[in-house]
Amino acid sequence: IIYKKIIKRKFNLKQRKKTQRIAFLALFTAIIIIQNFIPFLGYIPLGPLNLTIIHITVIVAALVLGPKDGALVGGVWGMITFIRAFVWPTSPLATIVFTNPLVSVLPRILIGVVAGYTFMWLSKRLSSKILAAGVAAVLGSLTNTVLVLGQIYLFYQGQAPAMYALDVAALLPYLLGVVATNGLPEAALAAIIAPSVALPLLRKLKA
């Protein structure tokens, strides 16, 4: 009888965790969709590019649910970015570069992978969960920035005059400037917001 009660309790706990995971996945997916389609909730227009805050939702998902589910939520954002580039682009640049899934989808997926695994690794080595989550958030954010801008330079440097009114030689300094003006603020914002949101959710999930 005691053995059956233990098995039943373990089964109920497993079902509860599964239900919580699905609920959180649905929540994060809904937030991603809302951020993509309601102005200024996900993108802040800044010149030919957009300062994004959607990456923070992906990072929070990765910190709370782990790298696999973080990658899944990032993939949702990536697919929306890819589809929007054809039907409702967020900037003139989007119609050129985000129609390439290596630029629009892959970096978004890797945000969750990098942030999730970094947090798991650091959590075992640092006494401060806030520090571990902050570092993971920064690396996840920079993953998106470096991969998107790096692939723009790799695949589209020949189109620099049409895209940016720049010659090819000036494209790299321009993109490095975008890293400084967009990428670093996005990373700093992620380091502040993601831990403050994710850690209470993580405690609730493990309660």
PDB file of N, CA and C in Angstrom, residues 98-193:
ATOM      1  N   PHE A  98      15.944  39.137 -43.642  1.00  0.00           N
ATOM      2  CA  PHE A  98      15.191  38.191 -42.818  1.00  0.00           C
ATOM      3  C   PHE A  98      14.387  37.186 -43.634  1.00  0.00           C
ATOM      4  N   THR A  99      14.452  37.275 -44.949  1.00  0.00           N
ATOM      5  CA  THR A  99      13.884  36.225 -45.791  1.00  0.00           C
ATOM      6  C   THR A  99      14.832  35.025 -45.866  1.00  0.00           C
ATOM      7  N   ASN A 100      15.993  35.168 -45.264  1.00  0.00           N
ATOM      8  CA  ASN A 100      16.957  34.074 -45.139  1.00  0.00           C
ATOM      9  C   ASN A 100      16.802  33.458 -43.749  1.00  0.00           C
ATOM     10  N   PRO A 101      16.359  32.200 -43.640  1.00  0.00           N
ATOM     11  CA  PRO A 101      16.129  31.602 -42.309  1.00  0.00           C
ATOM     12  C   PRO A 101      17.390  31.473 -41.464  1.00  0.00           C
ATOM     13  N   LEU A 102      18.568  31.464 -42.102  1.00  0.00           N
ATOM     14  CA  LEU A 102      19.807  31.432 -41.323  1.00  0.00           C
ATOM     15  C   LEU A 102      19.984  32.717 -40.523  1.00  0.00           C
ATOM     16  N   VAL A 103      19.400  33.794 -41.017  1.00  0.00           N
ATOM     17  CA  VAL A 103      19.484  35.087 -40.330  1.00  0.00           C
ATOM     18  C   VAL A 103      18.286  35.298 -39.409  1.00  0.00           C
ATOM     19  N   SER A 104      17.113  34.886 -39.869  1.00  0.00           N
ATOM     20  CA  SER A 104      15.883  35.199 -39.123  1.00  0.00           C
ATOM     21  C   SER A 104      15.516  34.142 -38.081  1.00  0.00           C
ATOM     22  N   VAL A 105      15.831  32.875 -38.332  1.00  0.00           N
ATOM     23  CA  VAL A 105      15.377  31.785 -37.456  1.00  0.00           C
ATOM     24  C   VAL A 105      16.494  31.230 -36.575  1.00  0.00           C
ATOM     25  N   LEU A 106      17.609  30.879 -37.176  1.00  0.00           N
ATOM     26  CA  LEU A 106      18.685  30.202 -36.433  1.00  0.00           C
ATOM     27  C   LEU A 106      19.184  30.990 -35.218  1.00  0.00           C
ATOM     28  N   PRO A 107      19.482  32.288 -35.344  1.00  0.00           N
ATOM     29  CA  PRO A 107      19.959  33.019 -34.161  1.00  0.00           C
ATOM     30  C   PRO A 107      18.942  33.050 -33.026  1.00  0.00           C
ATOM     31  N   ARG A 108      17.643  33.105 -33.374  1.00  0.00           N
ATOM     32  CA  ARG A 108      16.600  33.138 -32.344  1.00  0.00           C
ATOM     33  C   ARG A 108      16.563  31.823 -31.569  1.00  0.00           C
ATOM     34  N   ILE A 109      16.730  30.710 -32.293  1.00  0.00           N
ATOM     35  CA  ILE A 109      16.760  29.402 -31.637  1.00  0.00           C
ATOM     36  C   ILE A 109      17.955  29.305 -30.686  1.00  0.00           C
ATOM     37  N   LEU A 110      19.106  29.804 -31.163  1.00  0.00           N
ATOM     38  CA  LEU A 110      20.336  29.668 -30.377  1.00  0.00           C
ATOM     39  C   LEU A 110      20.355  30.577 -29.154  1.00  0.00           C
ATOM     40  N   ILE A 111      19.508  31.612 -29.121  1.00  0.00           N
ATOM     41  CA  ILE A 111      19.377  32.409 -27.902  1.00  0.00           C
ATOM     42  C   ILE A 111      19.007  31.489 -26.735  1.00  0.00           C
ATOM     43  N   GLY A 112      17.961  30.688 -26.946  1.00  0.00           N
ATOM     44  CA  GLY A 112      17.491  29.778 -25.905  1.00  0.00           C
ATOM     45  C   GLY A 112      18.510  28.719 -25.552  1.00  0.00           C
ATOM     46  N   VAL A 113      19.209  28.205 -26.561  1.00  0.00           N
ATOM     47  CA  VAL A 113      20.213  27.170 -26.324  1.00  0.00           C
ATOM     48  C   VAL A 113      21.358  27.719 -25.472  1.00  0.00           C
ATOM     49  N   VAL A 114      21.902  28.855 -25.888  1.00  0.00           N
ATOM     50  CA  VAL A 114      23.051  29.446 -25.182  1.00  0.00           C
ATOM     51  C   VAL A 114      22.656  29.897 -23.775  1.00  0.00           C
ATOM     52  N   ALA A 115      21.544  30.616 -23.663  1.00  0.00           N
ATOM     53  CA  ALA A 115      21.119  31.109 -22.346  1.00  0.00           C
ATOM     54  C   ALA A 115      20.796  29.955 -21.404  1.00  0.00           C
ATOM     55  N   GLY A 116      20.079  28.949 -21.909  1.00  0.00           N
ATOM     56  CA  GLY A 116      19.682  27.818 -21.075  1.00  0.00           C
ATOM     57  C   GLY A 116      20.856  27.002 -20.569  1.00  0.00           C
ATOM     58  N   TYR A 117      21.762  26.631 -21.472  1.00  0.00           N
ATOM     59  CA  TYR A 117      22.903  25.805 -21.058  1.00  0.00           C
ATOM     60  C   TYR A 117      23.892  26.598 -20.202  1.00  0.00           C
ATOM     61  N   THR A 118      24.056  27.880 -20.492  1.00  0.00           N
ATOM     62  CA  THR A 118      24.943  28.718 -19.678  1.00  0.00           C
ATOM     63  C   THR A 118      24.417  28.808 -18.249  1.00  0.00           C
ATOM     64  N   PHE A 119      23.117  29.019 -18.117  1.00  0.00           N
ATOM     65  CA  PHE A 119      22.526  29.108 -16.783  1.00  0.00           C
ATOM     66  C   PHE A 119      22.663  27.788 -16.032  1.00  0.00           C
ATOM     67  N   MET A 120      22.424  26.671 -16.703  1.00  0.00           N
ATOM     68  CA  MET A 120      22.577  25.362 -16.068  1.00  0.00           C
ATOM     69  C   MET A 120      24.008  25.145 -15.594  1.00  0.00           C
ATOM     70  N   TRP A 121      24.967  25.518 -16.433  1.00  0.00           N
ATOM     71  CA  TRP A 121      26.386  25.311 -16.107  1.00  0.00           C
ATOM     72  C   TRP A 121      26.813  26.211 -14.963  1.00  0.00           C
ATOM     73  N   LEU A 122      26.443  27.497 -15.030  1.00  0.00           N
ATOM     74  CA  LEU A 122      26.861  28.446 -14.003  1.00  0.00           C
ATOM     75  C   LEU A 122      26.158  28.208 -12.669  1.00  0.00           C
ATOM     76  N   SER A 123      24.923  27.714 -12.718  1.00  0.00           N
ATOM     77  CA  SER A 123      24.172  27.468 -11.481  1.00  0.00           C
ATOM     78  C   SER A 123      24.851  26.428 -10.599  1.00  0.00           C
ATOM     79  N   LYS A 124      25.620  25.543 -11.218  1.00  0.00           N
ATOM     80  CA  LYS A 124      26.324  24.509 -10.463  1.00  0.00           C
ATOM     81  C   LYS A 124      27.665  25.011  -9.915  1.00  0.00           C
ATOM     82  N   ARG A 125      28.102  26.185 -10.392  1.00  0.00           N
ATOM     83  CA  ARG A 125      29.433  26.675 -10.037  1.00  0.00           C
ATOM     84  C   ARG A 125      29.431  28.006  -9.297  1.00  0.00           C
ATOM     85  N   LEU A 126      28.298  28.705  -9.340  1.00  0.00           N
ATOM     86  CA  LEU A 126      28.186  29.989  -8.654  1.00  0.00           C
ATOM     87  C   LEU A 126      27.146  29.901  -7.549  1.00  0.00           C
ATOM     88  N   SER A 127      27.405  30.577  -6.453  1.00  0.00           N
ATOM     89  CA  SER A 127      26.441  30.584  -5.353  1.00  0.00           C
ATOM     90  C   SER A 127      25.273  31.530  -5.633  1.00  0.00           C
ATOM     91  N   SER A 128      25.492  32.499  -6.525  1.00  0.00           N
ATOM     92  CA  SER A 128      24.466  33.495  -6.844  1.00  0.00           C
ATOM     93  C   SER A 128      23.701  33.107  -8.106  1.00  0.00           C
ATOM     94  N   LYS A 129      22.431  32.783  -7.940  1.00  0.00           N
ATOM     95  CA  LYS A 129      21.589  32.479  -9.091  1.00  0.00           C
ATOM     96  C   LYS A 129      21.360  33.723  -9.950  1.00  0.00           C
ATOM     97  N   ILE A 130      21.312  34.879  -9.288  1.00  0.00           N
ATOM     98  CA  ILE A 130      21.101  36.127 -10.026  1.00  0.00           C
ATOM     99  C   ILE A 130      22.265  36.384 -10.980  1.00  0.00           C
ATOM    100  N   LEU A 131      23.479  36.165 -10.504  1.00  0.00           N
ATOM    101  CA  LEU A 131      24.658  36.352 -11.346  1.00  0.00           C
ATOM    102  C   LEU A 131      24.664  35.351 -12.492  1.00  0.00           C
ATOM    103  N   ALA A 132      24.351  34.094 -12.179  1.00  0.00           N
ATOM    104  CA  ALA A 132      24.306  33.063 -13.215  1.00  0.00           C
ATOM    105  C   ALA A 132      23.280  33.405 -14.284  1.00  0.00           C
ATOM    106  N   ALA A 133      22.107  33.849 -13.858  1.00  0.00           N
ATOM    107  CA  ALA A 133      21.051  34.210 -14.807  1.00  0.00           C
ATOM    108  C   ALA A 133      21.427  35.454 -15.596  1.00  0.00           C
ATOM    109  N   GLY A 134      22.077  36.422 -14.937  1.00  0.00           N
ATOM    110  CA  GLY A 134      22.487  37.643 -15.627  1.00  0.00           C
ATOM    111  C   GLY A 134      23.507  37.376 -16.715  1.00  0.00           C
ATOM    112  N   VAL A 135      24.506  36.561 -16.396  1.00  0.00           N
ATOM    113  CA  VAL A 135      25.528  36.208 -17.396  1.00  0.00           C
ATOM    114  C   VAL A 135      24.891  35.435 -18.547  1.00  0.00           C
ATOM    115  N   ALA A 136      24.011  34.494 -18.222  1.00  0.00           N
ATOM    116  CA  ALA A 136      23.323  33.719 -19.256  1.00  0.00           C
ATOM    117  C   ALA A 136      22.489  34.628 -20.157  1.00  0.00           C
ATOM    118  N   ALA A 137      21.846  35.617 -19.561  1.00  0.00           N
ATOM    119  CA  ALA A 137      21.027  36.551 -20.335  1.00  0.00           C
ATOM    120  C   ALA A 137      21.878  37.372 -21.293  1.00  0.00           C
ATOM    121  N   VAL A 138      23.014  37.852 -20.815  1.00  0.00           N
ATOM    122  CA  VAL A 138      23.922  38.634 -21.665  1.00  0.00           C
ATOM    123  C   VAL A 138      24.419  37.796 -22.838  1.00  0.00           C
ATOM    124  N   LEU A 139      24.857  36.567 -22.556  1.00  0.00           N
ATOM    125  CA  LEU A 139      25.380  35.706 -23.625  1.00  0.00           C
ATOM    126  C   LEU A 139      24.284  35.321 -24.615  1.00  0.00           C
ATOM    127  N   GLY A 140      23.076  35.071 -24.106  1.00  0.00           N
ATOM    128  CA  GLY A 140      21.966  34.765 -25.013  1.00  0.00           C
ATOM    129  C   GLY A 140      21.648  35.930 -25.918  1.00  0.00           C
ATOM    130  N   SER A 141      21.630  37.129 -25.356  1.00  0.00           N
ATOM    131  CA  SER A 141      21.347  38.325 -26.140  1.00  0.00           C
ATOM    132  C   SER A 141      22.422  38.571 -27.191  1.00  0.00           C
ATOM    133  N   LEU A 142      23.683  38.467 -26.774  1.00  0.00           N
ATOM    134  CA  LEU A 142      24.781  38.704 -27.711  1.00  0.00           C
ATOM    135  C   LEU A 142      24.848  37.636 -28.795  1.00  0.00           C
ATOM    136  N   THR A 143      24.391  36.429 -28.482  1.00  0.00           N
ATOM    137  CA  THR A 143      24.314  35.378 -29.508  1.00  0.00           C
ATOM    138  C   THR A 143      23.456  35.833 -30.670  1.00  0.00           C
ATOM    139  N   ASN A 144      22.298  36.391 -30.350  1.00  0.00           N
ATOM    140  CA  ASN A 144      21.400  36.886 -31.392  1.00  0.00           C
ATOM    141  C   ASN A 144      22.051  38.027 -32.174  1.00  0.00           C
ATOM    142  N   THR A 145      22.616  38.991 -31.459  1.00  0.00           N
ATOM    143  CA  THR A 145      23.218  40.158 -32.109  1.00  0.00           C
ATOM    144  C   THR A 145      24.362  39.767 -33.028  1.00  0.00           C
ATOM    145  N   VAL A 146      25.284  38.967 -32.504  1.00  0.00           N
ATOM    146  CA  VAL A 146      26.477  38.601 -33.271  1.00  0.00           C
ATOM    147  C   VAL A 146      26.115  37.749 -34.493  1.00  0.00           C
ATOM    148  N   LEU A 147      25.202  36.796 -34.310  1.00  0.00           N
ATOM    149  CA  LEU A 147      24.845  35.925 -35.435  1.00  0.00           C
ATOM    150  C   LEU A 147      24.071  36.675 -36.511  1.00  0.00           C
ATOM    151  N   VAL A 148      23.127  37.517 -36.115  1.00  0.00           N
ATOM    152  CA  VAL A 148      22.352  38.275 -37.119  1.00  0.00           C
ATOM    153  C   VAL A 148      23.266  39.219 -37.885  1.00  0.00           C
ATOM    154  N   LEU A 149      24.010  40.060 -37.168  1.00  0.00           N
ATOM    155  CA  LEU A 149      24.855  41.040 -37.842  1.00  0.00           C
ATOM    156  C   LEU A 149      26.030  40.377 -38.561  1.00  0.00           C
ATOM    157  N   GLY A 150      26.570  39.315 -37.965  1.00  0.00           N
ATOM    158  CA  GLY A 150      27.662  38.605 -38.618  1.00  0.00           C
ATOM    159  C   GLY A 150      27.239  37.992 -39.941  1.00  0.00           C
ATOM    160  N   GLN A 151      26.039  37.427 -39.961  1.00  0.00           N
ATOM    161  CA  GLN A 151      25.552  36.821 -41.200  1.00  0.00           C
ATOM    162  C   GLN A 151      25.125  37.879 -42.221  1.00  0.00           C
ATOM    163  N   ILE A 152      24.667  39.035 -41.749  1.00  0.00           N
ATOM    164  CA  ILE A 152      24.402  40.139 -42.677  1.00  0.00           C
ATOM    165  C   ILE A 152      25.689  40.520 -43.403  1.00  0.00           C
ATOM    166  N   TYR A 153      26.775  40.617 -42.633  1.00  0.00           N
ATOM    167  CA  TYR A 153      28.065  40.952 -43.256  1.00  0.00           C
ATOM    168  C   TYR A 153      28.528  39.833 -44.188  1.00  0.00           C
ATOM    169  N   LEU A 154      28.336  38.586 -43.751  1.00  0.00           N
ATOM    170  CA  LEU A 154      28.813  37.447 -44.532  1.00  0.00           C
ATOM    171  C   LEU A 154      28.050  37.286 -45.844  1.00  0.00           C
ATOM    172  N   PHE A 155      26.708  37.391 -45.767  1.00  0.00           N
ATOM    173  CA  PHE A 155      25.877  37.084 -46.936  1.00  0.00           C
ATOM    174  C   PHE A 155      25.527  38.303 -47.791  1.00  0.00           C
ATOM    175  N   TYR A 156      25.534  39.495 -47.182  1.00  0.00           N
ATOM    176  CA  TYR A 156      24.955  40.643 -47.882  1.00  0.00           C
ATOM    177  C   TYR A 156      25.897  41.825 -48.040  1.00  0.00           C
ATOM    178  N   GLN A 157      27.192  41.616 -47.832  1.00  0.00           N
ATOM    179  CA  GLN A 157      28.101  42.753 -47.953  1.00  0.00           C
ATOM    180  C   GLN A 157      28.121  43.315 -49.371  1.00  0.00           C
ATOM    181  N   GLY A 158      27.841  42.474 -50.361  1.00  0.00           N
ATOM    182  CA  GLY A 158      27.785  42.949 -51.735  1.00  0.00           C
ATOM    183  C   GLY A 158      26.602  43.863 -52.002  1.00  0.00           C
ATOM    184  N   GLN A 159      25.586  43.795 -51.125  1.00  0.00           N
ATOM    185  CA  GLN A 159      24.401  44.632 -51.282  1.00  0.00           C
ATOM    186  C   GLN A 159      24.422  45.856 -50.370  1.00  0.00           C
ATOM    187  N   ALA A 160      25.570  46.127 -49.765  1.00  0.00           N
ATOM    188  CA  ALA A 160      25.682  47.239 -48.818  1.00  0.00           C
ATOM    189  C   ALA A 160      25.254  48.580 -49.399  1.00  0.00           C
ATOM    190  N   PRO A 161      25.627  48.896 -50.648  1.00  0.00           N
ATOM    191  CA  PRO A 161      25.202  50.199 -51.190  1.00  0.00           C
ATOM    192  C   PRO A 161      23.686  50.351 -51.235  1.00  0.00           C
ATOM    193  N   ALA A 162      22.980  49.272 -51.588  1.00  0.00           N
ATOM    194  CA  ALA A 162      21.514  49.340 -51.676  1.00  0.00           C
ATOM    195  C   ALA A 162      20.864  49.308 -50.291  1.00  0.00           C
ATOM    196  N   MET A 163      21.453  48.555 -49.371  1.00  0.00           N
ATOM    197  CA  MET A 163      20.842  48.363 -48.055  1.00  0.00           C
ATOM    198  C   MET A 163      21.073  49.541 -47.117  1.00  0.00           C
ATOM    199  N   TYR A 164      22.303  50.050 -47.124  1.00  0.00           N
ATOM    200  CA  TYR A 164      22.673  51.061 -46.141  1.00  0.00           C
ATOM    201  C   TYR A 164      23.174  52.362 -46.744  1.00  0.00           C
ATOM    202  N   ALA A 165      23.218  52.434 -48.063  1.00  0.00           N
ATOM    203  CA  ALA A 165      23.843  53.575 -48.741  1.00  0.00           C
ATOM    204  C   ALA A 165      25.309  53.707 -48.307  1.00  0.00           C
ATOM    205  N   LEU A 166      25.966  52.525 -48.175  1.00  0.00           N
ATOM    206  CA  LEU A 166      27.367  52.477 -47.770  1.00  0.00           C
ATOM    207  C   LEU A 166      28.151  51.696 -48.810  1.00  0.00           C
ATOM    208  N   ASP A 167      29.451  52.001 -48.935  1.00  0.00           N
ATOM    209  CA  ASP A 167      30.272  51.118 -49.744  1.00  0.00           C
ATOM    210  C   ASP A 167      30.665  49.912 -48.900  1.00  0.00           C
ATOM    211  N   VAL A 168      31.139  48.865 -49.558  1.00  0.00           N
ATOM    212  CA  VAL A 168      31.417  47.609 -48.868  1.00  0.00           C
ATOM    213  C   VAL A 168      32.433  47.794 -47.744  1.00  0.00           C
ATOM    214  N   ALA A 169      33.427  48.632 -47.966  1.00  0.00           N
ATOM    215  CA  ALA A 169      34.475  48.839 -46.971  1.00  0.00           C
ATOM    216  C   ALA A 169      33.931  49.451 -45.680  1.00  0.00           C
ATOM    217  N   ALA A 170      32.831  50.195 -45.791  1.00  0.00           N
ATOM    218  CA  ALA A 170      32.269  50.868 -44.612  1.00  0.00           C
ATOM    219  C   ALA A 170      31.234  50.012 -43.891  1.00  0.00           C
ATOM    220  N   LEU A 171      30.889  48.836 -44.465  1.00  0.00           N
ATOM    221  CA  LEU A 171      29.828  48.022 -43.873  1.00  0.00           C
ATOM    222  C   LEU A 171      30.234  47.462 -42.518  1.00  0.00           C
ATOM    223  N   LEU A 172      31.454  46.917 -42.416  1.00  0.00           N
ATOM    224  CA  LEU A 172      31.880  46.319 -41.145  1.00  0.00           C
ATOM    225  C   LEU A 172      31.909  47.344 -40.009  1.00  0.00           C
ATOM    226  N   PRO A 173      32.523  48.513 -40.204  1.00  0.00           N
ATOM    227  CA  PRO A 173      32.454  49.525 -39.127  1.00  0.00           C
ATOM    228  C   PRO A 173      31.026  49.908 -38.773  1.00  0.00           C
ATOM    229  N   TYR A 174      30.148  49.951 -39.789  1.00  0.00           N
ATOM    230  CA  TYR A 174      28.749  50.293 -39.519  1.00  0.00           C
ATOM    231  C   TYR A 174      28.087  49.234 -38.636  1.00  0.00           C
ATOM    232  N   LEU A 175      28.297  47.951 -38.961  1.00  0.00           N
ATOM    233  CA  LEU A 175      27.693  46.872 -38.187  1.00  0.00           C
ATOM    234  C   LEU A 175      28.270  46.809 -36.777  1.00  0.00           C
ATOM    235  N   LEU A 176      29.559  47.103 -36.632  1.00  0.00           N
ATOM    236  CA  LEU A 176      30.161  47.164 -35.293  1.00  0.00           C
ATOM    237  C   LEU A 176      29.540  48.305 -34.488  1.00  0.00           C
ATOM    238  N   GLY A 177      29.186  49.382 -35.192  1.00  0.00           N
ATOM    239  CA  GLY A 177      28.491  50.476 -34.522  1.00  0.00           C
ATOM    240  C   GLY A 177      27.110  50.061 -34.051  1.00  0.00           C
ATOM    241  N   VAL A 178      26.443  49.212 -34.851  1.00  0.00           N
ATOM    242  CA  VAL A 178      25.126  48.704 -34.455  1.00  0.00           C
ATOM    243  C   VAL A 178      25.244  47.818 -33.218  1.00  0.00           C
ATOM    244  N   VAL A 179      26.326  47.028 -33.159  1.00  0.00           N
ATOM    245  CA  VAL A 179      26.566  46.207 -31.958  1.00  0.00           C
ATOM    246  C   VAL A 179      26.659  47.097 -30.723  1.00  0.00           C
ATOM    247  N   ALA A 180      27.364  48.214 -30.866  1.00  0.00           N
ATOM    248  CA  ALA A 180      27.554  49.118 -29.733  1.00  0.00           C
ATOM    249  C   ALA A 180      26.268  49.846 -29.350  1.00  0.00           C
ATOM    250  N   THR A 181      25.510  50.307 -30.366  1.00  0.00           N
ATOM    251  CA  THR A 181      24.326  51.129 -30.081  1.00  0.00           C
ATOM    252  C   THR A 181      23.075  50.295 -29.832  1.00  0.00           C
ATOM    253  N   ASN A 182      22.991  49.107 -30.430  1.00  0.00           N
ATOM    254  CA  ASN A 182      21.821  48.240 -30.268  1.00  0.00           C
ATOM    255  C   ASN A 182      22.127  47.018 -29.411  1.00  0.00           C
ATOM    256  N   GLY A 183      23.173  46.279 -29.803  1.00  0.00           N
ATOM    257  CA  GLY A 183      23.461  44.998 -29.171  1.00  0.00           C
ATOM    258  C   GLY A 183      23.797  45.098 -27.697  1.00  0.00           C
ATOM    259  N   LEU A 184      24.640  46.035 -27.339  1.00  0.00           N
ATOM    260  CA  LEU A 184      25.037  46.163 -25.932  1.00  0.00           C
ATOM    261  C   LEU A 184      23.885  46.642 -25.047  1.00  0.00           C
ATOM    262  N   PRO A 185      23.089  47.645 -25.471  1.00  0.00           N
ATOM    263  CA  PRO A 185      21.916  48.002 -24.664  1.00  0.00           C
ATOM    264  C   PRO A 185      20.914  46.856 -24.515  1.00  0.00           C
ATOM    265  N   GLU A 186      20.723  46.074 -25.610  1.00  0.00           N
ATOM    266  CA  GLU A 186      19.823  44.926 -25.526  1.00  0.00           C
ATOM    267  C   GLU A 186      20.335  43.899 -24.521  1.00  0.00           C
ATOM    268  N   ALA A 187      21.656  43.673 -24.519  1.00  0.00           N
ATOM    269  CA  ALA A 187      22.249  42.719 -23.581  1.00  0.00           C
ATOM    270  C   ALA A 187      22.121  43.209 -22.139  1.00  0.00           C
ATOM    271  N   ALA A 188      22.358  44.507 -21.932  1.00  0.00           N
ATOM    272  CA  ALA A 188      22.247  45.070 -20.590  1.00  0.00           C
ATOM    273  C   ALA A 188      20.808  44.985 -20.080  1.00  0.00           C
ATOM    274  N   LEU A 189      19.865  45.275 -20.970  1.00  0.00           N
ATOM    275  CA  LEU A 189      18.451  45.192 -20.596  1.00  0.00           C
ATOM    276  C   LEU A 189      18.075  43.763 -20.222  1.00  0.00           C
ATOM    277  N   ALA A 190      18.580  42.794 -20.995  1.00  0.00           N
ATOM    278  CA  ALA A 190      18.308  41.386 -20.710  1.00  0.00           C
ATOM    279  C   ALA A 190      18.890  40.977 -19.361  1.00  0.00           C
ATOM    280  N   ALA A 191      20.099  41.482 -19.055  1.00  0.00           N
ATOM    281  CA  ALA A 191      20.760  41.124 -17.790  1.00  0.00           C
ATOM    282  C   ALA A 191      19.987  41.632 -16.587  1.00  0.00           C
ATOM    283  N   ILE A 192      19.265  42.732 -16.758  1.00  0.00           N
ATOM    284  CA  ILE A 192      18.496  43.313 -15.652  1.00  0.00           C
ATOM    285  C   ILE A 192      17.120  42.657 -15.518  1.00  0.00           C
ATOM    286  N   ILE A 193      16.429  42.531 -16.662  1.00  0.00           N
ATOM    287  CA  ILE A 193      15.031  42.092 -16.623  1.00  0.00           C
ATOM    288  C   ILE A 193      14.893  40.576 -16.507  1.00  0.00           C
TER     289      ILE A 193
END
